[in-house]
XYZ file of C-alpha atoms in Angstrom:
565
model
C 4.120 -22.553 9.717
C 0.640 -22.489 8.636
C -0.457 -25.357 11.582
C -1.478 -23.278 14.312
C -3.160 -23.909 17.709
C -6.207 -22.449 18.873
C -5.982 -20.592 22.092
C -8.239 -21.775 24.859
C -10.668 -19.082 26.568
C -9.582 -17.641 30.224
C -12.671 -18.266 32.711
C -14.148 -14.968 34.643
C -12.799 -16.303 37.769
C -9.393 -16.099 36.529
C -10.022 -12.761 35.428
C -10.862 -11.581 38.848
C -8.328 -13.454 40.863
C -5.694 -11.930 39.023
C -6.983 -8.825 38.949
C -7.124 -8.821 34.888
C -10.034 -6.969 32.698
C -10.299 -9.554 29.739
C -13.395 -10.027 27.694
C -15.976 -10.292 30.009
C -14.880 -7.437 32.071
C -15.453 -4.169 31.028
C -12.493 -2.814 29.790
C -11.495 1.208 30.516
C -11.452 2.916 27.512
C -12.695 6.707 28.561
C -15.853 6.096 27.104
C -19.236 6.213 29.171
C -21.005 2.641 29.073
C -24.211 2.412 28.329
C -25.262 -0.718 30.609
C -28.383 -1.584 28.738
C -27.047 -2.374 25.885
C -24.581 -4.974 25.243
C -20.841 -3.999 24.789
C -18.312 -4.814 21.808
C -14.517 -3.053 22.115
C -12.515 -1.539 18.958
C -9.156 -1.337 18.608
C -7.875 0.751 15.549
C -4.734 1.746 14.036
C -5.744 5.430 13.167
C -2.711 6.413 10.752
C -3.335 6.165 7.021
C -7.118 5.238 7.023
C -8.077 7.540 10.035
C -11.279 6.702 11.759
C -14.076 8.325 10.314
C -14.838 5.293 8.501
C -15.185 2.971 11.543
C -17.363 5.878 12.998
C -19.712 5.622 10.152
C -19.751 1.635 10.731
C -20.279 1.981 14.183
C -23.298 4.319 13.550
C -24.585 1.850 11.200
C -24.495 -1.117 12.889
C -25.911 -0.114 16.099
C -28.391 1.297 14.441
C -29.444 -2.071 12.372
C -29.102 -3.481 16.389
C -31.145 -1.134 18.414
C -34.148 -2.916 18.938
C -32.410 -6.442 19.346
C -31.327 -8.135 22.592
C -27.854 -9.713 22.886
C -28.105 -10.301 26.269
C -31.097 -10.950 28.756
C -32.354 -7.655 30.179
C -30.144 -5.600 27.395
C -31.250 -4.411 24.239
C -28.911 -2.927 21.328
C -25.050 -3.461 20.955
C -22.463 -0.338 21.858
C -19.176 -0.449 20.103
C -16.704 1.378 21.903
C -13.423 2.470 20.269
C -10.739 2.863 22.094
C -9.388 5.368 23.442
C -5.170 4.592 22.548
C -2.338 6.566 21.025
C -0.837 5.038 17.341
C 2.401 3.444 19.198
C 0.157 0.798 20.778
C -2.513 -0.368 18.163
C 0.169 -1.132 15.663
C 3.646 -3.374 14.765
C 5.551 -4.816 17.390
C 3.983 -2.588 20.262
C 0.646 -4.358 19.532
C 2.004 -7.761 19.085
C 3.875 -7.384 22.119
C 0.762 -6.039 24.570
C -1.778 -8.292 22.547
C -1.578 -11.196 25.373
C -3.346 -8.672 28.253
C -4.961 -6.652 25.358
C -8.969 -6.284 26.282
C -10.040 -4.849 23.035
C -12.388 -7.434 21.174
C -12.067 -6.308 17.685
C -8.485 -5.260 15.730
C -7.754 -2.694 12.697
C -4.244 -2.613 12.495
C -1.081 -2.717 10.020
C 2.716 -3.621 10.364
C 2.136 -6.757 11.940
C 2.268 -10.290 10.380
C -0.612 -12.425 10.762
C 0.900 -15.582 11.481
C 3.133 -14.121 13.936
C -0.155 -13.255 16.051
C -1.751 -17.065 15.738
C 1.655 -17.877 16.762
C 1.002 -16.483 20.473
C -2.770 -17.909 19.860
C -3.869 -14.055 19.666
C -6.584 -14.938 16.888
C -9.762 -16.097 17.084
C -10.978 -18.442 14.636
C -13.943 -16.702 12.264
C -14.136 -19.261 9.705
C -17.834 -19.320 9.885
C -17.887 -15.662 9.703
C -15.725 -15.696 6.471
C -17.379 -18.291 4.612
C -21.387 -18.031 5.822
C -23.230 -16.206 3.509
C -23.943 -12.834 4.113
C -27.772 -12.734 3.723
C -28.639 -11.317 7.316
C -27.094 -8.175 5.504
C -29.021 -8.298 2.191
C -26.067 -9.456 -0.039
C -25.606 -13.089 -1.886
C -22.395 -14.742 -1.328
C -19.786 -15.089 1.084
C -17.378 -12.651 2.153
C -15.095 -15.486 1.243
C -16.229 -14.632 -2.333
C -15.060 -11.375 -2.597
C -11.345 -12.237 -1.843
C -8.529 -12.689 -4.123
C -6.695 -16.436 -4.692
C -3.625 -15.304 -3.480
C -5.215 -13.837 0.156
C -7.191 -16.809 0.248
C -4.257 -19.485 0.233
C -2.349 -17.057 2.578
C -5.316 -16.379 5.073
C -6.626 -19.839 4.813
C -4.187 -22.113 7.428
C -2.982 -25.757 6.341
C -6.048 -26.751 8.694
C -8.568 -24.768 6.459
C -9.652 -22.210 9.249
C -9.955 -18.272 9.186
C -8.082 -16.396 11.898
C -7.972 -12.818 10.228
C -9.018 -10.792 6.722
C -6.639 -8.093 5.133
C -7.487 -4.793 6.064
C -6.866 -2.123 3.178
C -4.629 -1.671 -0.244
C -1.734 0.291 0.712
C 0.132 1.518 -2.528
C 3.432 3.797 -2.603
C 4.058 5.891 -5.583
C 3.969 9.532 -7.812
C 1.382 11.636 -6.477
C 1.081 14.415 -8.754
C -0.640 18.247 -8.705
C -2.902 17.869 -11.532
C -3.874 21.529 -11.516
C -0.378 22.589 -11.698
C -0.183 20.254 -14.192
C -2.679 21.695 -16.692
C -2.069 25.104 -15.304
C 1.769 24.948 -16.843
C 0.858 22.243 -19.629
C 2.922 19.955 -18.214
C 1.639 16.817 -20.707
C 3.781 15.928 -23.440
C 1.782 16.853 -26.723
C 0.884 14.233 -29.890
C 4.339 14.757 -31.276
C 6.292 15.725 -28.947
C 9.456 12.302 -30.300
C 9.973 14.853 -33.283
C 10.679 17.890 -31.488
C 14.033 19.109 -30.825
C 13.414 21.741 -28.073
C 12.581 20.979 -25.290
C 9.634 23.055 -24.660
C 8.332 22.034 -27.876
C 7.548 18.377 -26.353
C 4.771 19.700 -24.708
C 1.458 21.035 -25.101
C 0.579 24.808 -25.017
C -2.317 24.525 -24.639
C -5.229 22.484 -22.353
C -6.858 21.808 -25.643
C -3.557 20.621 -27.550
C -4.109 16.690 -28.155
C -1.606 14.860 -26.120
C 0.372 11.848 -26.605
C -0.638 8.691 -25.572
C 0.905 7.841 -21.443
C 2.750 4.287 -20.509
C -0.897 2.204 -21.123
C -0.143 3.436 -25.183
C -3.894 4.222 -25.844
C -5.207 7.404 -27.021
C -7.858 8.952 -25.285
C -7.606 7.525 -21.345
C -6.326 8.945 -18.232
C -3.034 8.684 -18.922
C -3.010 10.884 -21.896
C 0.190 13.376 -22.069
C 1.750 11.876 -18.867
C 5.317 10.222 -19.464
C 5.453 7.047 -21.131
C 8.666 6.547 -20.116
C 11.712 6.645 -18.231
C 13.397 9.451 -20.579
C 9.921 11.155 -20.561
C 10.400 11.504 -17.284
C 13.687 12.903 -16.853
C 11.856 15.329 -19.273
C 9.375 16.023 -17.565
C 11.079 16.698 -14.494
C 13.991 18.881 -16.680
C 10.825 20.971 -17.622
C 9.797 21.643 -14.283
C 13.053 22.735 -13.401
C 13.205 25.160 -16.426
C 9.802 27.160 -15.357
C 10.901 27.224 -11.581
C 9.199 24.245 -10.256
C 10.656 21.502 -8.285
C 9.912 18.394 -9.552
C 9.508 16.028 -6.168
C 9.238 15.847 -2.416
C 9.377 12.630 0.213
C 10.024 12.507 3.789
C 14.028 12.617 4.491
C 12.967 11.479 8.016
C 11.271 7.979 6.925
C 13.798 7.723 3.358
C 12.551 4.175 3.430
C 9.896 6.036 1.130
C 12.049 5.444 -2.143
C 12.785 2.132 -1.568
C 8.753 1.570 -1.706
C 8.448 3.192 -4.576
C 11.102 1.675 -6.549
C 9.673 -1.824 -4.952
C 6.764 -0.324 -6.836
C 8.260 0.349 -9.815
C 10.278 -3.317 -9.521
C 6.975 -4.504 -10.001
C 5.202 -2.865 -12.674
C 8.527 -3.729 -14.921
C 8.080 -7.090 -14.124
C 4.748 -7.722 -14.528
C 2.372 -9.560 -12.342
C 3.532 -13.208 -13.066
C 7.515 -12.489 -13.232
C 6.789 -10.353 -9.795
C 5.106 -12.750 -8.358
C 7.514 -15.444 -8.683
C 9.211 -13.589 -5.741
C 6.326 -14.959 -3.143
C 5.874 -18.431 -4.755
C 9.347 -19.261 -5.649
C 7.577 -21.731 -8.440
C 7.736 -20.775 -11.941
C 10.142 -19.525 -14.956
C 12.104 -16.547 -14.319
C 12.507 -14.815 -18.086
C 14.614 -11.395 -17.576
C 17.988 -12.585 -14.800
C 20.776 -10.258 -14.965
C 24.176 -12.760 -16.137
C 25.797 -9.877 -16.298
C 26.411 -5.958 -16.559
C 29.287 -4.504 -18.554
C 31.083 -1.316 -17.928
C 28.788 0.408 -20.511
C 26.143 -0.220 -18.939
C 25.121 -3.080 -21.675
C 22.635 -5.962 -19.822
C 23.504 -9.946 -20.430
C 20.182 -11.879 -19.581
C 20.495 -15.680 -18.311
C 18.558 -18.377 -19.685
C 15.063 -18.406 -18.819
C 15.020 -20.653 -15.342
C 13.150 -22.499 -13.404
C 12.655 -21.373 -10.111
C 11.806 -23.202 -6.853
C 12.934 -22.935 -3.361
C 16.596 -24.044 -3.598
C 17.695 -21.455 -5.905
C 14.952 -18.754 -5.257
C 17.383 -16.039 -4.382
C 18.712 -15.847 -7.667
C 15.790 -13.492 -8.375
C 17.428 -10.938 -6.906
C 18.938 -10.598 -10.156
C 15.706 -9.549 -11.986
C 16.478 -7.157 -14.412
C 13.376 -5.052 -13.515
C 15.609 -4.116 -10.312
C 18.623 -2.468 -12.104
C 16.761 -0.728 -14.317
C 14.717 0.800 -11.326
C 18.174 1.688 -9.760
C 19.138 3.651 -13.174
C 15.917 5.518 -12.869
C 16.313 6.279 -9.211
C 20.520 7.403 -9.943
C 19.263 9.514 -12.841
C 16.827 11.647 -10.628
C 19.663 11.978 -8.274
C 21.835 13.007 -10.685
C 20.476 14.322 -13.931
C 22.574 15.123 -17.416
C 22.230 18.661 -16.370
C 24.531 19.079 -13.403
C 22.798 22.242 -12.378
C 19.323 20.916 -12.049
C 18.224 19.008 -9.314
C 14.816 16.987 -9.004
C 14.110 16.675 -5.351
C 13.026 19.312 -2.621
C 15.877 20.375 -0.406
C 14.430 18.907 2.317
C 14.071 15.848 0.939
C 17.177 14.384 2.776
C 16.759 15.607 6.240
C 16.008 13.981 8.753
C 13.422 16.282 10.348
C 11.049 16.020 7.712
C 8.514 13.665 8.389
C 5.628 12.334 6.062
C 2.969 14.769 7.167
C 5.630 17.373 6.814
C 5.870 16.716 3.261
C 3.017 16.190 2.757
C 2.191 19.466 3.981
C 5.213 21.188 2.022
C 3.544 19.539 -1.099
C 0.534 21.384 -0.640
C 1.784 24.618 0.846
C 3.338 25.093 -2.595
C 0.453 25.143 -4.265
C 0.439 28.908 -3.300
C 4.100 29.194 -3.352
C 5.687 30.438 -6.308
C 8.212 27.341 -6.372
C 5.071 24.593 -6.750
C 6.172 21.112 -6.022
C 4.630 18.531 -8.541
C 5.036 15.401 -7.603
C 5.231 13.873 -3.747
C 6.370 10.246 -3.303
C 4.343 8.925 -0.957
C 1.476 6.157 -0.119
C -2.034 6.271 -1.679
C -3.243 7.389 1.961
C -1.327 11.169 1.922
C -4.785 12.937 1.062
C -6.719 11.224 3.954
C -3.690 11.372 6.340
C -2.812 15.252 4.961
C -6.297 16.340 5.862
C -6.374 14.820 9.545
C -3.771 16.780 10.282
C -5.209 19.835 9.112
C -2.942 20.514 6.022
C -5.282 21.182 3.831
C -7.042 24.048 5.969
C -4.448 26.585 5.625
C -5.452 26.611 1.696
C -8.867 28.080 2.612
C -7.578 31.392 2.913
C -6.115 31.084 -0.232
C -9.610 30.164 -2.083
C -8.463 26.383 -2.056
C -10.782 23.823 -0.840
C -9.821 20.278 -0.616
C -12.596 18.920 -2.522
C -11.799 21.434 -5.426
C -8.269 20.545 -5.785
C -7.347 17.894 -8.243
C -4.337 15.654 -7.441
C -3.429 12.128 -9.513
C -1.971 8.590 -8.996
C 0.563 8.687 -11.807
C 1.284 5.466 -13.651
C 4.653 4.392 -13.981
C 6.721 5.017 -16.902
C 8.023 2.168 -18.832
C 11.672 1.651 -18.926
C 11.278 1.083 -22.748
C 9.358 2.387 -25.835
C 8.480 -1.506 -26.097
C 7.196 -1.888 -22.853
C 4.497 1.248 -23.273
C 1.403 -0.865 -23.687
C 1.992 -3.393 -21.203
C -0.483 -3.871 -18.352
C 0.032 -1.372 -14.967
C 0.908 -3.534 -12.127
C 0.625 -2.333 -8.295
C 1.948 -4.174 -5.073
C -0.764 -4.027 -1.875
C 1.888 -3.584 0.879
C 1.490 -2.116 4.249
C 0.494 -5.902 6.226
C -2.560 -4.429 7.400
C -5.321 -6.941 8.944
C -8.225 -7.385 10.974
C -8.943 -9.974 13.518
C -11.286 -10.675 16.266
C -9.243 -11.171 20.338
C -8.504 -15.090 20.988
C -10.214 -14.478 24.519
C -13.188 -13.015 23.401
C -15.558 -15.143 23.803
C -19.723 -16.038 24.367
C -21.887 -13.099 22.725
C -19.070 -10.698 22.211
C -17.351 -13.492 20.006
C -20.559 -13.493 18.128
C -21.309 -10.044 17.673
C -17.545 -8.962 16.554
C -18.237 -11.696 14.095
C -21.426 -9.990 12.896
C -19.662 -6.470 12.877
C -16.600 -7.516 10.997
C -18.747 -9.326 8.263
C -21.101 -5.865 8.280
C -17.689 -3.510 8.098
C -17.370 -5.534 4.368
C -20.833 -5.581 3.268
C -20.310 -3.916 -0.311
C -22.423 -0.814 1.638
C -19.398 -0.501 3.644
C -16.624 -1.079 1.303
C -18.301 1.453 -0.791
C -18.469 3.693 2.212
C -14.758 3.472 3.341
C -13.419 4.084 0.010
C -15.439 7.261 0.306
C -14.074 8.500 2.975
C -10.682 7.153 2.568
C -10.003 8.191 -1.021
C -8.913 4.225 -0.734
C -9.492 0.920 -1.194
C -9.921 -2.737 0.395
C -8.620 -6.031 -1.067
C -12.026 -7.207 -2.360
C -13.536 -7.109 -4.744
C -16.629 -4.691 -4.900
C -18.134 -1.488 -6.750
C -18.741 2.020 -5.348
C -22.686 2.471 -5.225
C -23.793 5.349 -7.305
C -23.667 8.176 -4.425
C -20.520 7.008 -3.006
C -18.519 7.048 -6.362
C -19.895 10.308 -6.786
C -18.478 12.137 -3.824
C -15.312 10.769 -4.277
C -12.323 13.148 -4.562
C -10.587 13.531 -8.049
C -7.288 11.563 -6.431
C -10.061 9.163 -4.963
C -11.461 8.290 -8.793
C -8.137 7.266 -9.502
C -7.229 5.270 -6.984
C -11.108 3.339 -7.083
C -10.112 3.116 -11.279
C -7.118 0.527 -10.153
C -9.435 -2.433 -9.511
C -11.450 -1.766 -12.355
C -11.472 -5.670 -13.570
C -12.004 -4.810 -17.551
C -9.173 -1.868 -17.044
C -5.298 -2.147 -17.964
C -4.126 -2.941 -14.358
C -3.298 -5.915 -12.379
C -2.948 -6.146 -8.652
C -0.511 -8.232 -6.568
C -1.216 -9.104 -3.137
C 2.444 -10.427 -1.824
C 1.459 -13.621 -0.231
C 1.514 -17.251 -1.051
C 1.210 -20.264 1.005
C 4.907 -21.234 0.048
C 6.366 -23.079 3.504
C 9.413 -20.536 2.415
C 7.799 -17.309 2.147
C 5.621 -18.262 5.604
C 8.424 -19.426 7.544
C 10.552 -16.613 6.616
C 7.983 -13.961 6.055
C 10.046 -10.786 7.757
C 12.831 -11.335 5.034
C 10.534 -11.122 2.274
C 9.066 -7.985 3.036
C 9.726 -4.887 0.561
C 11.792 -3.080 3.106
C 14.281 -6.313 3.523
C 13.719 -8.427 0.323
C 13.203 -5.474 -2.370
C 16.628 -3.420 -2.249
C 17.844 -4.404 0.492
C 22.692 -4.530 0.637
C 25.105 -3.769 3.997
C 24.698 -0.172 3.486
C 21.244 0.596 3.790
C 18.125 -0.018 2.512
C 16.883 3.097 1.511
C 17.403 3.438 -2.259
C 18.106 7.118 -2.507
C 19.819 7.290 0.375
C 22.542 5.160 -0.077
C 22.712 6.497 -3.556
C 22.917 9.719 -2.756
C 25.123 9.646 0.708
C 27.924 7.263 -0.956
C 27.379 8.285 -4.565
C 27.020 4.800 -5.503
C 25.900 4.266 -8.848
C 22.812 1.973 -9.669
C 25.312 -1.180 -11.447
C 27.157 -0.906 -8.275
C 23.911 -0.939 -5.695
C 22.326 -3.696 -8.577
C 25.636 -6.405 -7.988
C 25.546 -5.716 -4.016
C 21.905 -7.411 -3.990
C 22.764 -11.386 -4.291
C 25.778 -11.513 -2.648
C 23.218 -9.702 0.183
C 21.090 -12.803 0.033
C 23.248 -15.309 -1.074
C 24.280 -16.873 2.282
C 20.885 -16.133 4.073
C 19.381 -18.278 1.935
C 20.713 -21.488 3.136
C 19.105 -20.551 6.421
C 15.483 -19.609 4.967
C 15.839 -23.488 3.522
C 16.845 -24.949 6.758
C 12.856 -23.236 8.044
C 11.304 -26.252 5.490
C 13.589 -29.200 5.584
């Protein structure tokens, strides 16, 4: 529910009676104190995003500090990061530890935001998120620069701040651009009329190419596929000049499922998709029913509220991703497959792909296309898979690599606005028990860590982005990597994309928030929830997966309303 308490603070006495290091103590976290200056600890979930970014903040703000006084007889502020693994500053691990956690200040994901006011683990920063933001130069509130739909989640029924969303987490076709233009991979001006295969694409890089899924001549899309059967194309033609098409992790499979969620989404469209958070408005495109053929019977358009929500598990944007998904698996040409060998086993992890992607770039089977988040460049490079290319003449910042947009299902869908799903849960939030100066001054540095400066900054670094709105300043945008340009591009507010941030204030969606999210809610039946997996270990087609999803949901849903009566 969205009526929280607000945790009381835990006196110093307490602290040393029990033997405790809470805020106020110094907590141990390898890092040599300065004890002049005044102290501020950092927790931070280091996959995806890394760190380098909060370095940089750090650096900044201490610097802006140095010559002010906190405390009496200190002068400047020290923030310490801490010095802990990834299986603690993230998910249930953190939730779990977050009662004798020390840390002041949180950067973490997988972890649901009212599940951590629920064990009063918040501090309230409504001030912080609604005072303007002049002590950093900037007009406005931080407030400001947040979307409706993170507002009304964020905000509780009592109108207070306890956390902010972290960063925009998006799953989907990460491509090799220079393999891409190396092989002329882009289908050329013409290419409905040709008969051959190879004819559909360009021979050359100066060959004018067709128009991609946003149907306009002339933008980034240009020559990609426009839609599903471009695709299957596309990938056919990879095959035929001894490519491989695509890569994910077999060990974390849940991969597809993301993407399709993706996909789910962009066939939708923003307001059908987001009917699936709100549970208030008309639902245009529900599957009646699905013949033997394959041919698609639509229901009425419906109204939909919380009593019969569920029935939009029969969107038809959710079959058709299933068709997509069963024709990669199993293409028209029974001696062609799409996907890496490895893309099924269970020893290859995320960075292992990631780094099997890009290993292949010197291999003479290249891999095109990696499904994976919008962090794999960032998370590749921490790991060092980029560094092996250096031999080869390959630097990271030379190599080209692109966010592809989605095909359309349809020829009359090309046109229609991109759509992306922010998923991931990832938040930031200031320690219930911190408290006195170190409550004020994690205030200060979480409002400073999104000053536009430092949004600018971390999407930089990152090759990312945060879920506000802002623009890159002139130097920032301009050492951004080629995959960074295109992710930045997304929140362009006059471009062709719209963003959904899957949260609403909806008693239904809060009360039941774990069954909602895209690895329960999106494809989830009894046999598994990874999309591909199931597909491919059970052979089940995508009409068969499609008619397993309400039943899946059907009864549950009586208990989701009993959370609001």
């Amino acid at each position: 529910m969205k009526n929280m308490k607000k945790a009381g603070s835990v006196s110093l006495a307490l602290c040393l009676s029990l033997g405790l290091v809470l805020p106020g103590c110094a907590p141990d976290n390898g890092f040599q104190i300065n004890e002049s200056m005044t102290q501020i600890y950092i927790s931070i979930y280091t996959g995806g995003v890394g760190i380098e970014w909060l370095n940089n903040a750090i650096e900044g703000f201490e610097e802006k500090y140095a010559n002010t006084s906190f405390e009496e007889g200190k002068m400047g502020v020290e923030v310490v990061p801490a010095a802990t693994d990834k299986s603690s500053t993230a998910g249930n691990a953190l939730l779990a530890g977050l009662s004798g956690n020390t840390n002041d200040v949180f950067f973490t994901e997988g972890i649901y935001y009212y599940d951590i006011l629920a064990q009063n683990g918040a501090a309230e920063i409504t001030d912080m998120v609604t005072s303007d933001l002049s002590e950093f130069g900037e007009e406005g509130t931080l407030e400001d620069k947040m979307d409706d739909a993170l507002i009304d989640f964020y905000k509780t029924a009592e109108g207070k701040y306890y956390a902010l969303p972290f960063y925009e987490g998006y799953y989907g076709i990460n491509y090799n651009v220079d393999y891409f233009e190396t092989e002329n991979l882009y289908f050329k001006e013409d290419y409905r009329s040709a008969s051959d295969l190879e004819d559909m694409f360009v021979s050359s890089p100066t060959e004018t190419r067709s128009s991609g899924p946003d149907g306009e001549p002339g933008t980034m899309d240009d020559g990609l596929p426009a839609t599903y059967e471009d695709f299957y194309r596309l990938c056919e033609r990879i095959v035929d000049i001894g490519g491989i098409p695509l890569i994910w992790s077999g060990m974390y499979p849940y991969v597809t499922s993301y993407v399709n969620y993706q996909m789910w989404a962009d066939y939708e469209g923003r307001d059908q998709f987001y009917l699936n958070f709100s549970f208030d408005g008309v639902a245009d495109d529900l599957v009646e029913s699905i013949s033997d053929d394959g041919t698609v019977t639509l229901m009425p358009p419906t109204q939909i509220d919380n009593e019969n929500g569920v029935l939009l598990q029969k969107q038809r944007g959710k079959y058709e991703v299933l068709k997509f998904m069963e024709n990669l698996l199993h293409p028209r040409d029974e001696t062609d497959q799409f996907y890496h060998e490895y893309s099924f086993s269970p020893s290859l992890s995320n960075t292992d792909a990631q780094a099997t992607f890009l290993a292949s770039i010197v291999d003479s089977s290249k891999i095109a296309m990696l499904l994976d988040g919008n962090w794999w460049e960032r998370e590749a490079d921490s790991v060092g898979a980029f560094t092996g290319l250096i031999n080869y003449g390959y630097n990271k910042e030379d190599l080209r690599f692109g966010f592809m947009p989605f095909p359309k299902a349809t020829d009359e869908q090309v046109g229609d606005p991109r759509t992306v799903v922010s998923i991931n849960d990832s938040i930031c939030f200031i320690n219930s028990r911190t408290t006195g100066v170190r409550l004020e001054l994690s205030k200060l540095f979480l409002q400073y860590c999104h000053t536009d400066r430092m949004l600018s900054e971390f999407t930089k670094i990152t090759s990312m982005t945060k879920p506000y709105f802002y623009e890159l300043g002139e130097e920032d945008e301009a050492e951004l990597t080629f995959y960074g340009e295109q992710i930045y591009s997304l929140k362009d507010p006059d471009g062709n994309t719209d963003i959904v941030y899957p949260y609403s204030d909806n008693p239904l969606f809060l009360n039941n928030f774990a069954s909602f999210h895209p690895y329960e809610w999106g494809f989830s039946i009894p046999e598994g929830r990874a999309t591909a997996q199931v597909m491919n270990d059970t052979g089940m087609t995508a009409r068969e997966y499609f008619l397993k999803l309400y039943p899946a949901y059907e009864q549950k849903w009586q208990t989701y309303l009993s959370t609001i009566d």
